Amino acid sequence: MRLLIQRVKRASVIINGNTDDKRGISQGVCVFIGVTHGDNEAKADWLAEKMAGLRIFNDAEGKINLSLKDIDGEALLVSQFSLYASCAKGRRPGFSDAAKPDEAERIYNYFVEKVKTLGLKKISCGEFGADMEVEIINDGPLTFIIDAPGE
């Protein structure tokens, strides 16, 4: 399992072009979630805790020393199978390292539910398998890629 975490001033997602269903957050993180073969609840738990506790926000002295929990930040969670794309051969990415959709959706939904238990101020989500427009105002910019242990 892989997370791409971006520190944001704000972020939003529109599902299937429906601007009436715009989901967004203020200061916090936009997290893209990729699921691969063999991912499980333990990996999702570890990554959810890591994401919420990762010290990537500035303290009063301007040092990157505070977590999402510390700043009462928000999270936008978006599934993204292309985090497991392979671009090693040819010009068309291969997606065989991404988990099959039914398993990926199960783990993604589990991750979302785990994050909801962590006491964050607000959590918004994309929709698994939907066509999404994601708008991000990156802060820093600071972007981190975190793999679950054992990957």
Tab-separated table of N, CA and C in Angstrom:
chain	number	residue	atom	x	y	z
A	1	MET	N	0.851	-1.171	0.000
A	1	MET	CA	0.000	0.000	0.000
A	1	MET	C	0.888	1.222	0.000
A	2	ARG	N	0.467	2.229	-0.728
A	2	ARG	CA	1.293	3.420	-0.912
A	2	ARG	C	0.427	4.667	-0.772
A	3	LEU	N	0.963	5.651	-0.055
A	3	LEU	CA	0.309	6.951	0.065
A	3	LEU	C	1.184	8.010	-0.572
A	4	LEU	N	0.558	8.911	-1.290
A	4	LEU	CA	1.199	10.133	-1.740
A	4	LEU	C	0.482	11.244	-0.992
A	5	ILE	N	1.211	11.902	-0.091
A	5	ILE	CA	0.635	12.900	0.807
A	5	ILE	C	1.130	14.274	0.386
A	6	GLN	N	0.189	15.193	0.169
A	6	GLN	CA	0.550	16.567	-0.150
A	6	GLN	C	-0.013	17.479	0.929
A	7	ARG	N	0.867	18.313	1.487
A	7	ARG	CA	0.409	19.325	2.444
A	7	ARG	C	-0.299	20.410	1.630
A	8	VAL	N	-1.523	20.751	2.041
A	8	VAL	CA	-2.318	21.682	1.249
A	8	VAL	C	-2.892	22.814	2.092
A	9	LYS	N	-3.114	23.942	1.425
A	9	LYS	CA	-3.871	25.039	2.038
A	9	LYS	C	-5.353	24.753	1.900
A	10	ARG	N	-5.709	24.089	0.778
A	10	ARG	CA	-7.071	23.609	0.562
A	10	ARG	C	-7.043	22.620	-0.597
A	11	ALA	N	-8.049	21.775	-0.648
A	11	ALA	CA	-8.154	20.785	-1.724
A	11	ALA	C	-9.608	20.381	-1.869
A	12	SER	N	-9.966	19.971	-3.089
A	12	SER	CA	-11.333	19.520	-3.313
A	12	SER	C	-11.358	18.497	-4.435
A	13	VAL	N	-12.462	17.772	-4.504
A	13	VAL	CA	-12.662	16.783	-5.555
A	13	VAL	C	-14.098	16.890	-6.047
A	14	ILE	N	-14.243	16.787	-7.361
A	14	ILE	CA	-15.557	16.735	-8.005
A	14	ILE	C	-15.691	15.341	-8.601
A	15	ILE	N	-16.807	14.682	-8.328
A	15	ILE	CA	-17.038	13.305	-8.751
A	15	ILE	C	-17.851	13.277	-10.044
A	16	ASN	N	-17.315	12.593	-11.063
A	16	ASN	CA	-18.017	12.399	-12.333
A	16	ASN	C	-18.577	13.693	-12.920
A	17	GLY	N	-17.836	14.790	-12.765
A	17	GLY	CA	-18.233	16.065	-13.343
A	17	GLY	C	-19.395	16.754	-12.657
A	18	ASN	N	-19.895	16.200	-11.567
A	18	ASN	CA	-21.048	16.758	-10.856
A	18	ASN	C	-20.581	17.843	-9.891
A	19	THR	N	-20.638	19.107	-10.332
A	19	THR	CA	-20.148	20.205	-9.503
A	19	THR	C	-21.015	20.428	-8.263
A	20	ASP	N	-22.208	19.848	-8.240
A	20	ASP	CA	-23.044	19.924	-7.034
A	20	ASP	C	-22.517	19.002	-5.939
A	21	ASP	N	-21.607	18.100	-6.301
A	21	ASP	CA	-21.038	17.138	-5.350
A	21	ASP	C	-19.548	17.425	-5.155
A	22	LYS	N	-19.215	18.688	-4.919
A	22	LYS	CA	-17.818	19.072	-4.680
A	22	LYS	C	-17.506	18.840	-3.207
A	23	ARG	N	-16.468	18.047	-2.964
A	23	ARG	CA	-16.071	17.706	-1.600
A	23	ARG	C	-14.707	18.332	-1.339
A	24	GLY	N	-14.562	19.036	-0.228
A	24	GLY	CA	-13.304	19.723	-0.021
A	24	GLY	C	-12.899	19.864	1.426
A	25	ILE	N	-11.669	20.333	1.581
A	25	ILE	CA	-11.088	20.572	2.897
A	25	ILE	C	-10.343	21.902	2.896
A	26	SER	N	-10.069	22.381	4.099
A	26	SER	CA	-9.184	23.528	4.288
A	26	SER	C	-7.792	22.989	4.593
A	27	GLN	N	-7.017	23.709	5.370
A	27	GLN	CA	-5.629	23.318	5.651
A	27	GLN	C	-5.532	21.879	6.135
A	28	GLY	N	-4.608	21.164	5.529
A	28	GLY	CA	-4.396	19.777	5.916
A	28	GLY	C	-3.614	19.026	4.874
A	29	VAL	N	-4.110	17.833	4.510
A	29	VAL	CA	-3.420	16.992	3.538
A	29	VAL	C	-4.399	16.443	2.507
A	30	CYS	N	-3.903	16.324	1.293
A	30	CYS	CA	-4.581	15.563	0.254
A	30	CYS	C	-3.783	14.275	0.129
A	31	VAL	N	-4.457	13.155	0.292
A	31	VAL	CA	-3.775	11.864	0.311
A	31	VAL	C	-4.305	10.999	-0.823
A	32	PHE	N	-3.407	10.618	-1.719
A	32	PHE	CA	-3.727	9.674	-2.785
A	32	PHE	C	-3.316	8.290	-2.290
A	33	ILE	N	-4.212	7.310	-2.446
A	33	ILE	CA	-4.017	5.985	-1.873
A	33	ILE	C	-3.963	4.947	-2.979
A	34	GLY	N	-2.848	4.227	-3.035
A	34	GLY	CA	-2.700	3.135	-3.981
A	34	GLY	C	-2.654	1.810	-3.246
A	35	VAL	N	-3.299	0.805	-3.825
A	35	VAL	CA	-3.350	-0.521	-3.209
A	35	VAL	C	-2.733	-1.516	-4.174
A	36	THR	N	-1.875	-2.390	-3.646
A	36	THR	CA	-1.231	-3.416	-4.452
A	36	THR	C	-1.612	-4.798	-3.922
A	37	HIS	N	-1.165	-5.820	-4.615
A	37	HIS	CA	-1.459	-7.203	-4.233
A	37	HIS	C	-0.923	-7.498	-2.835
A	38	GLY	N	-1.708	-8.162	-2.043
A	38	GLY	CA	-1.268	-8.556	-0.711
A	38	GLY	C	-1.461	-7.505	0.361
A	39	ASP	N	-1.999	-6.342	0.011
A	39	ASP	CA	-2.255	-5.341	1.041
A	39	ASP	C	-3.375	-5.832	1.950
A	40	ASN	N	-3.306	-5.371	3.205
A	40	ASN	CA	-4.268	-5.850	4.187
A	40	ASN	C	-4.579	-4.770	5.211
A	41	GLU	N	-5.418	-5.112	6.162
A	41	GLU	CA	-5.850	-4.162	7.174
A	41	GLU	C	-4.689	-3.669	8.036
A	42	ALA	N	-3.739	-4.531	8.348
A	42	ALA	CA	-2.603	-4.117	9.177
A	42	ALA	C	-1.788	-3.026	8.480
A	43	LYS	N	-1.577	-3.164	7.188
A	43	LYS	CA	-0.849	-2.127	6.445
A	43	LYS	C	-1.654	-0.833	6.402
A	44	ALA	N	-2.965	-0.948	6.208
A	44	ALA	CA	-3.823	0.240	6.186
A	44	ALA	C	-3.802	0.942	7.547
A	45	ASP	N	-3.853	0.176	8.624
A	45	ASP	CA	-3.791	0.752	9.971
A	45	ASP	C	-2.491	1.515	10.161
A	46	TRP	N	-1.385	0.899	9.801
A	46	TRP	CA	-0.072	1.510	9.982
A	46	TRP	C	0.018	2.820	9.196
A	47	LEU	N	-0.425	2.787	7.957
A	47	LEU	CA	-0.347	3.990	7.120
A	47	LEU	C	-1.285	5.093	7.606
A	48	ALA	N	-2.467	4.738	8.074
A	48	ALA	CA	-3.393	5.750	8.585
A	48	ALA	C	-2.788	6.463	9.798
A	49	GLU	N	-2.229	5.693	10.717
A	49	GLU	CA	-1.581	6.287	11.902
A	49	GLU	C	-0.381	7.137	11.498
A	50	LYS	N	0.406	6.642	10.564
A	50	LYS	CA	1.583	7.379	10.085
A	50	LYS	C	1.156	8.707	9.469
A	51	MET	N	0.135	8.669	8.612
A	51	MET	CA	-0.337	9.877	7.945
A	51	MET	C	-0.825	10.914	8.953
A	52	ALA	N	-1.610	10.504	9.925
A	52	ALA	CA	-2.164	11.439	10.900
A	52	ALA	C	-1.107	12.005	11.840
A	53	GLY	N	-0.047	11.247	12.087
A	53	GLY	CA	0.983	11.685	13.017
A	53	GLY	C	2.236	12.249	12.378
A	54	LEU	N	2.305	12.224	11.047
A	54	LEU	CA	3.500	12.706	10.345
A	54	LEU	C	3.692	14.201	10.588
A	55	ARG	N	4.850	14.572	11.066
A	55	ARG	CA	5.112	15.969	11.425
A	55	ARG	C	5.584	16.735	10.185
A	56	ILE	N	4.612	17.337	9.484
A	56	ILE	CA	4.906	18.026	8.216
A	56	ILE	C	4.381	19.461	8.189
A	57	PHE	N	3.929	19.974	9.347
A	57	PHE	CA	3.401	21.338	9.421
A	57	PHE	C	4.302	22.192	10.302
A	58	ASN	N	4.308	23.493	10.026
A	58	ASN	CA	5.192	24.419	10.726
A	58	ASN	C	4.693	24.718	12.139
A	59	ASP	N	5.667	24.810	13.064
A	59	ASP	CA	5.350	25.239	14.421
A	59	ASP	C	5.491	26.764	14.494
A	60	ALA	N	5.406	27.325	15.691
A	60	ALA	CA	5.475	28.778	15.876
A	60	ALA	C	6.796	29.379	15.421
A	61	GLU	N	7.859	28.574	15.416
A	61	GLU	CA	9.176	29.059	14.973
A	61	GLU	C	9.415	28.804	13.482
A	62	GLY	N	8.423	28.266	12.807
A	62	GLY	CA	8.565	28.008	11.375
A	62	GLY	C	9.230	26.681	11.048
A	63	LYS	N	9.476	25.859	12.059
A	63	LYS	CA	10.085	24.546	11.832
A	63	LYS	C	9.003	23.523	11.505
A	64	ILE	N	9.314	22.616	10.595
A	64	ILE	CA	8.373	21.556	10.244
A	64	ILE	C	8.401	20.553	11.386
A	65	ASN	N	7.415	20.693	12.295
A	65	ASN	CA	7.482	19.968	13.554
A	65	ASN	C	6.121	19.515	14.079
A	66	LEU	N	5.024	19.832	13.358
A	66	LEU	CA	3.691	19.513	13.858
A	66	LEU	C	2.979	18.536	12.925
A	67	SER	N	2.106	17.736	13.503
A	67	SER	CA	1.341	16.752	12.730
A	67	SER	C	-0.033	17.311	12.356
A	68	LEU	N	-0.721	16.575	11.533
A	68	LEU	CA	-2.090	16.909	11.152
A	68	LEU	C	-2.972	17.009	12.393
A	69	LYS	N	-2.791	16.087	13.313
A	69	LYS	CA	-3.553	16.125	14.568
A	69	LYS	C	-3.219	17.380	15.367
A	70	ASP	N	-1.928	17.735	15.414
A	70	ASP	CA	-1.486	18.891	16.196
A	70	ASP	C	-2.111	20.191	15.721
A	71	ILE	N	-2.302	20.332	14.404
A	71	ILE	CA	-2.834	21.592	13.865
A	71	ILE	C	-4.346	21.555	13.680
A	72	ASP	N	-4.986	20.464	14.096
A	72	ASP	CA	-6.422	20.284	13.890
A	72	ASP	C	-6.741	20.381	12.401
A	73	GLY	N	-5.891	19.709	11.597
A	73	GLY	CA	-6.008	19.751	10.145
A	73	GLY	C	-7.035	18.786	9.599
A	74	GLU	N	-7.270	18.917	8.298
A	74	GLU	CA	-8.278	18.132	7.605
A	74	GLU	C	-7.619	17.240	6.563
A	75	ALA	N	-8.353	16.239	6.083
A	75	ALA	CA	-7.792	15.305	5.102
A	75	ALA	C	-8.780	15.044	3.973
A	76	LEU	N	-8.257	15.070	2.751
A	76	LEU	CA	-8.997	14.647	1.564
A	76	LEU	C	-8.358	13.353	1.102
A	77	LEU	N	-9.132	12.278	1.046
A	77	LEU	CA	-8.631	10.949	0.703
A	77	LEU	C	-9.152	10.543	-0.673
A	78	VAL	N	-8.223	10.170	-1.565
A	78	VAL	CA	-8.582	9.859	-2.946
A	78	VAL	C	-7.872	8.580	-3.384
A	79	SER	N	-8.628	7.616	-3.893
A	79	SER	CA	-8.007	6.392	-4.405
A	79	SER	C	-7.287	6.700	-5.715
A	80	GLN	N	-6.134	6.059	-5.916
A	80	GLN	CA	-5.375	6.304	-7.141
A	80	GLN	C	-4.549	5.063	-7.486
A	81	PHE	N	-5.112	4.216	-8.348
A	81	PHE	CA	-4.434	2.978	-8.730
A	81	PHE	C	-3.129	3.239	-9.458
A	82	SER	N	-2.992	4.403	-10.095
A	82	SER	CA	-1.780	4.677	-10.877
A	82	SER	C	-0.536	4.876	-10.012
A	83	LEU	N	-0.684	4.900	-8.686
A	83	LEU	CA	0.511	4.940	-7.830
A	83	LEU	C	1.325	3.663	-7.972
A	84	TYR	N	0.702	2.617	-8.507
A	84	TYR	CA	1.419	1.371	-8.761
A	84	TYR	C	1.645	1.130	-10.245
A	85	ALA	N	1.666	2.186	-11.025
A	85	ALA	CA	1.954	2.051	-12.457
A	85	ALA	C	3.440	1.789	-12.663
A	86	SER	N	3.750	0.979	-13.658
A	86	SER	CA	5.136	0.745	-14.053
A	86	SER	C	5.348	1.414	-15.408
A	87	CYS	N	6.364	2.243	-15.471
A	87	CYS	CA	6.682	2.951	-16.712
A	87	CYS	C	8.039	2.506	-17.254
A	88	ALA	N	8.492	1.345	-16.813
A	88	ALA	CA	9.827	0.865	-17.176
A	88	ALA	C	9.939	0.480	-18.643
A	89	LYS	N	8.880	-0.054	-19.223
A	89	LYS	CA	8.935	-0.514	-20.605
A	89	LYS	C	8.004	0.317	-21.466
A	90	GLY	N	8.460	0.635	-22.645
A	90	GLY	CA	7.618	1.328	-23.611
A	90	GLY	C	7.141	2.681	-23.133
A	91	ARG	N	6.059	3.142	-23.738
A	91	ARG	CA	5.527	4.473	-23.418
A	91	ARG	C	4.154	4.418	-22.769
A	92	ARG	N	3.602	3.225	-22.672
A	92	ARG	CA	2.295	3.066	-22.031
A	92	ARG	C	2.506	2.421	-20.667
A	93	PRO	N	2.049	3.074	-19.593
A	93	PRO	CA	2.221	2.495	-18.264
A	93	PRO	C	1.501	1.162	-18.129
A	94	GLY	N	2.096	0.279	-17.347
A	94	GLY	CA	1.460	-0.991	-17.011
A	94	GLY	C	0.904	-0.904	-15.601
A	95	PHE	N	-0.248	-1.518	-15.380
A	95	PHE	CA	-0.912	-1.408	-14.085
A	95	PHE	C	-1.052	-2.753	-13.380
A	96	SER	N	-0.258	-3.726	-13.759
A	96	SER	CA	-0.400	-5.060	-13.170
A	96	SER	C	0.000	-5.102	-11.694
A	97	ASP	N	0.731	-4.104	-11.203
A	97	ASP	CA	1.094	-4.083	-9.786
A	97	ASP	C	-0.029	-3.534	-8.905
A	98	ALA	N	-1.027	-2.914	-9.509
A	98	ALA	CA	-2.174	-2.428	-8.738
A	98	ALA	C	-3.083	-3.615	-8.414
A	99	ALA	N	-3.675	-3.582	-7.239
A	99	ALA	CA	-4.594	-4.656	-6.839
A	99	ALA	C	-5.824	-4.649	-7.747
A	100	LYS	N	-6.459	-5.794	-7.864
A	100	LYS	CA	-7.713	-5.891	-8.613
A	100	LYS	C	-8.740	-4.960	-7.976
A	101	PRO	N	-9.633	-4.375	-8.781
A	101	PRO	CA	-10.548	-3.356	-8.263
A	101	PRO	C	-11.345	-3.753	-7.022
A	102	ASP	N	-11.880	-4.963	-6.963
A	102	ASP	CA	-12.695	-5.330	-5.803
A	102	ASP	C	-11.865	-5.364	-4.517
A	103	GLU	N	-10.646	-5.885	-4.589
A	103	GLU	CA	-9.777	-5.933	-3.411
A	103	GLU	C	-9.264	-4.537	-3.062
A	104	ALA	N	-8.899	-3.763	-4.073
A	104	ALA	CA	-8.416	-2.397	-3.830
A	104	ALA	C	-9.508	-1.554	-3.167
A	105	GLU	N	-10.740	-1.687	-3.638
A	105	GLU	CA	-11.838	-0.921	-3.051
A	105	GLU	C	-12.068	-1.317	-1.596
A	106	ARG	N	-11.977	-2.602	-1.307
A	106	ARG	CA	-12.156	-3.065	0.071
A	106	ARG	C	-11.108	-2.451	1.001
A	107	ILE	N	-9.847	-2.485	0.582
A	107	ILE	CA	-8.761	-1.940	1.410
A	107	ILE	C	-8.856	-0.420	1.496
A	108	TYR	N	-9.175	0.242	0.384
A	108	TYR	CA	-9.349	1.697	0.389
A	108	TYR	C	-10.446	2.084	1.385
A	109	ASN	N	-11.600	1.419	1.320
A	109	ASN	CA	-12.702	1.731	2.237
A	109	ASN	C	-12.317	1.471	3.686
A	110	TYR	N	-11.547	0.414	3.918
A	110	TYR	CA	-11.073	0.131	5.269
A	110	TYR	C	-10.170	1.276	5.748
A	111	PHE	N	-9.253	1.730	4.877
A	111	PHE	CA	-8.355	2.830	5.218
A	111	PHE	C	-9.162	4.077	5.589
A	112	VAL	N	-10.155	4.414	4.775
A	112	VAL	CA	-10.993	5.582	5.053
A	112	VAL	C	-11.653	5.454	6.421
A	113	GLU	N	-12.219	4.301	6.713
A	113	GLU	CA	-12.881	4.103	8.000
A	113	GLU	C	-11.883	4.197	9.153
A	114	LYS	N	-10.678	3.686	8.965
A	114	LYS	CA	-9.642	3.791	10.002
A	114	LYS	C	-9.291	5.257	10.259
A	115	VAL	N	-9.097	6.026	9.195
A	115	VAL	CA	-8.757	7.442	9.350
A	115	VAL	C	-9.868	8.167	10.116
A	116	LYS	N	-11.108	7.794	9.880
A	116	LYS	CA	-12.230	8.435	10.563
A	116	LYS	C	-12.205	8.203	12.072
A	117	THR	N	-11.486	7.198	12.535
A	117	THR	CA	-11.401	6.920	13.973
A	117	THR	C	-10.268	7.688	14.652
A	118	LEU	N	-9.483	8.434	13.898
A	118	LEU	CA	-8.268	9.042	14.443
A	118	LEU	C	-8.476	10.447	15.008
A	119	GLY	N	-9.700	10.934	15.006
A	119	GLY	CA	-9.989	12.211	15.651
A	119	GLY	C	-9.602	13.442	14.859
A	120	LEU	N	-9.529	13.333	13.543
A	120	LEU	CA	-9.213	14.504	12.731
A	120	LEU	C	-10.442	15.407	12.632
A	121	LYS	N	-10.201	16.681	12.387
A	121	LYS	CA	-11.265	17.678	12.340
A	121	LYS	C	-12.293	17.368	11.255
A	122	LYS	N	-11.821	17.085	10.043
A	122	LYS	CA	-12.717	16.823	8.917
A	122	LYS	C	-12.037	15.884	7.943
A	123	ILE	N	-12.825	14.966	7.395
A	123	ILE	CA	-12.328	14.049	6.368
A	123	ILE	C	-13.310	14.086	5.210
A	124	SER	N	-12.789	14.345	4.022
A	124	SER	CA	-13.581	14.259	2.793
A	124	SER	C	-12.954	13.179	1.936
A	125	CYS	N	-13.761	12.591	1.060
A	125	CYS	CA	-13.262	11.478	0.253
A	125	CYS	C	-13.705	11.598	-1.196
A	126	GLY	N	-12.861	11.064	-2.059
A	126	GLY	CA	-13.269	10.843	-3.432
A	126	GLY	C	-14.167	9.620	-3.461
A	127	GLU	N	-14.398	9.114	-4.649
A	127	GLU	CA	-15.223	7.920	-4.797
A	127	GLU	C	-14.442	6.893	-5.597
A	128	PHE	N	-14.266	5.731	-5.030
A	128	PHE	CA	-13.462	4.693	-5.662
A	128	PHE	C	-13.987	4.395	-7.070
A	129	GLY	N	-13.093	4.398	-8.042
A	129	GLY	CA	-13.419	4.034	-9.416
A	129	GLY	C	-14.105	5.114	-10.223
A	130	ALA	N	-14.401	6.247	-9.614
A	130	ALA	CA	-15.081	7.330	-10.325
A	130	ALA	C	-14.071	8.182	-11.079
A	131	ASP	N	-14.583	8.936	-12.034
A	131	ASP	CA	-13.786	9.955	-12.711
A	131	ASP	C	-13.789	11.177	-11.797
A	132	MET	N	-12.603	11.598	-11.357
A	132	MET	CA	-12.528	12.675	-10.374
A	132	MET	C	-11.651	13.811	-10.872
A	133	GLU	N	-12.086	15.017	-10.558
A	133	GLU	CA	-11.279	16.216	-10.768
A	133	GLU	C	-10.810	16.664	-9.394
A	134	VAL	N	-9.498	16.637	-9.193
A	134	VAL	CA	-8.940	17.009	-7.899
A	134	VAL	C	-8.234	18.346	-8.052
A	135	GLU	N	-8.600	19.269	-7.188
A	135	GLU	CA	-7.976	20.591	-7.194
A	135	GLU	C	-7.218	20.746	-5.881
A	136	ILE	N	-5.937	21.108	-6.001
A	136	ILE	CA	-5.074	21.186	-4.824
A	136	ILE	C	-4.327	22.515	-4.833
A	137	ILE	N	-4.326	23.173	-3.700
A	137	ILE	CA	-3.436	24.315	-3.491
A	137	ILE	C	-2.366	23.799	-2.540
A	138	ASN	N	-1.247	23.363	-3.149
A	138	ASN	CA	-0.164	22.749	-2.390
A	138	ASN	C	0.486	23.799	-1.502
A	139	ASP	N	0.880	23.421	-0.314
A	139	ASP	CA	1.489	24.314	0.663
A	139	ASP	C	2.939	23.911	0.867
A	140	GLY	N	3.835	24.711	0.385
A	140	GLY	CA	5.271	24.439	0.538
A	140	GLY	C	6.040	24.614	-0.749
A	141	PRO	N	5.886	23.779	-1.704
A	141	PRO	CA	5.126	22.533	-1.686
A	141	PRO	C	5.866	21.440	-0.904
A	142	LEU	N	5.079	20.661	-0.199
A	142	LEU	CA	5.613	19.499	0.504
A	142	LEU	C	4.811	18.285	0.070
A	143	THR	N	5.502	17.284	-0.457
A	143	THR	CA	4.878	16.051	-0.932
A	143	THR	C	5.709	14.875	-0.449
A	144	PHE	N	5.016	13.854	0.069
A	144	PHE	CA	5.697	12.674	0.618
A	144	PHE	C	5.079	11.414	0.059
A	145	ILE	N	5.919	10.425	-0.227
A	145	ILE	CA	5.459	9.109	-0.630
A	145	ILE	C	5.827	8.141	0.487
A	146	ILE	N	4.828	7.425	0.984
A	146	ILE	CA	5.068	6.490	2.076
A	146	ILE	C	4.522	5.131	1.663
A	147	ASP	N	5.361	4.125	1.740
A	147	ASP	CA	4.964	2.742	1.484
A	147	ASP	C	4.737	2.026	2.807
A	148	ALA	N	3.784	1.119	2.806
A	148	ALA	CA	3.569	0.289	3.994
A	148	ALA	C	4.810	-0.561	4.241
A	149	PRO	N	5.075	-0.933	5.477
A	149	PRO	CA	6.223	-1.791	5.778
A	149	PRO	C	6.194	-3.071	4.951
A	150	GLY	N	7.347	-3.494	4.513
A	150	GLY	CA	7.459	-4.734	3.752
A	150	GLY	C	7.345	-4.537	2.259
A	151	GLU	N	7.245	-3.303	1.801
A	151	GLU	CA	7.153	-3.079	0.342
A	151	GLU	C	8.420	-2.472	-0.189
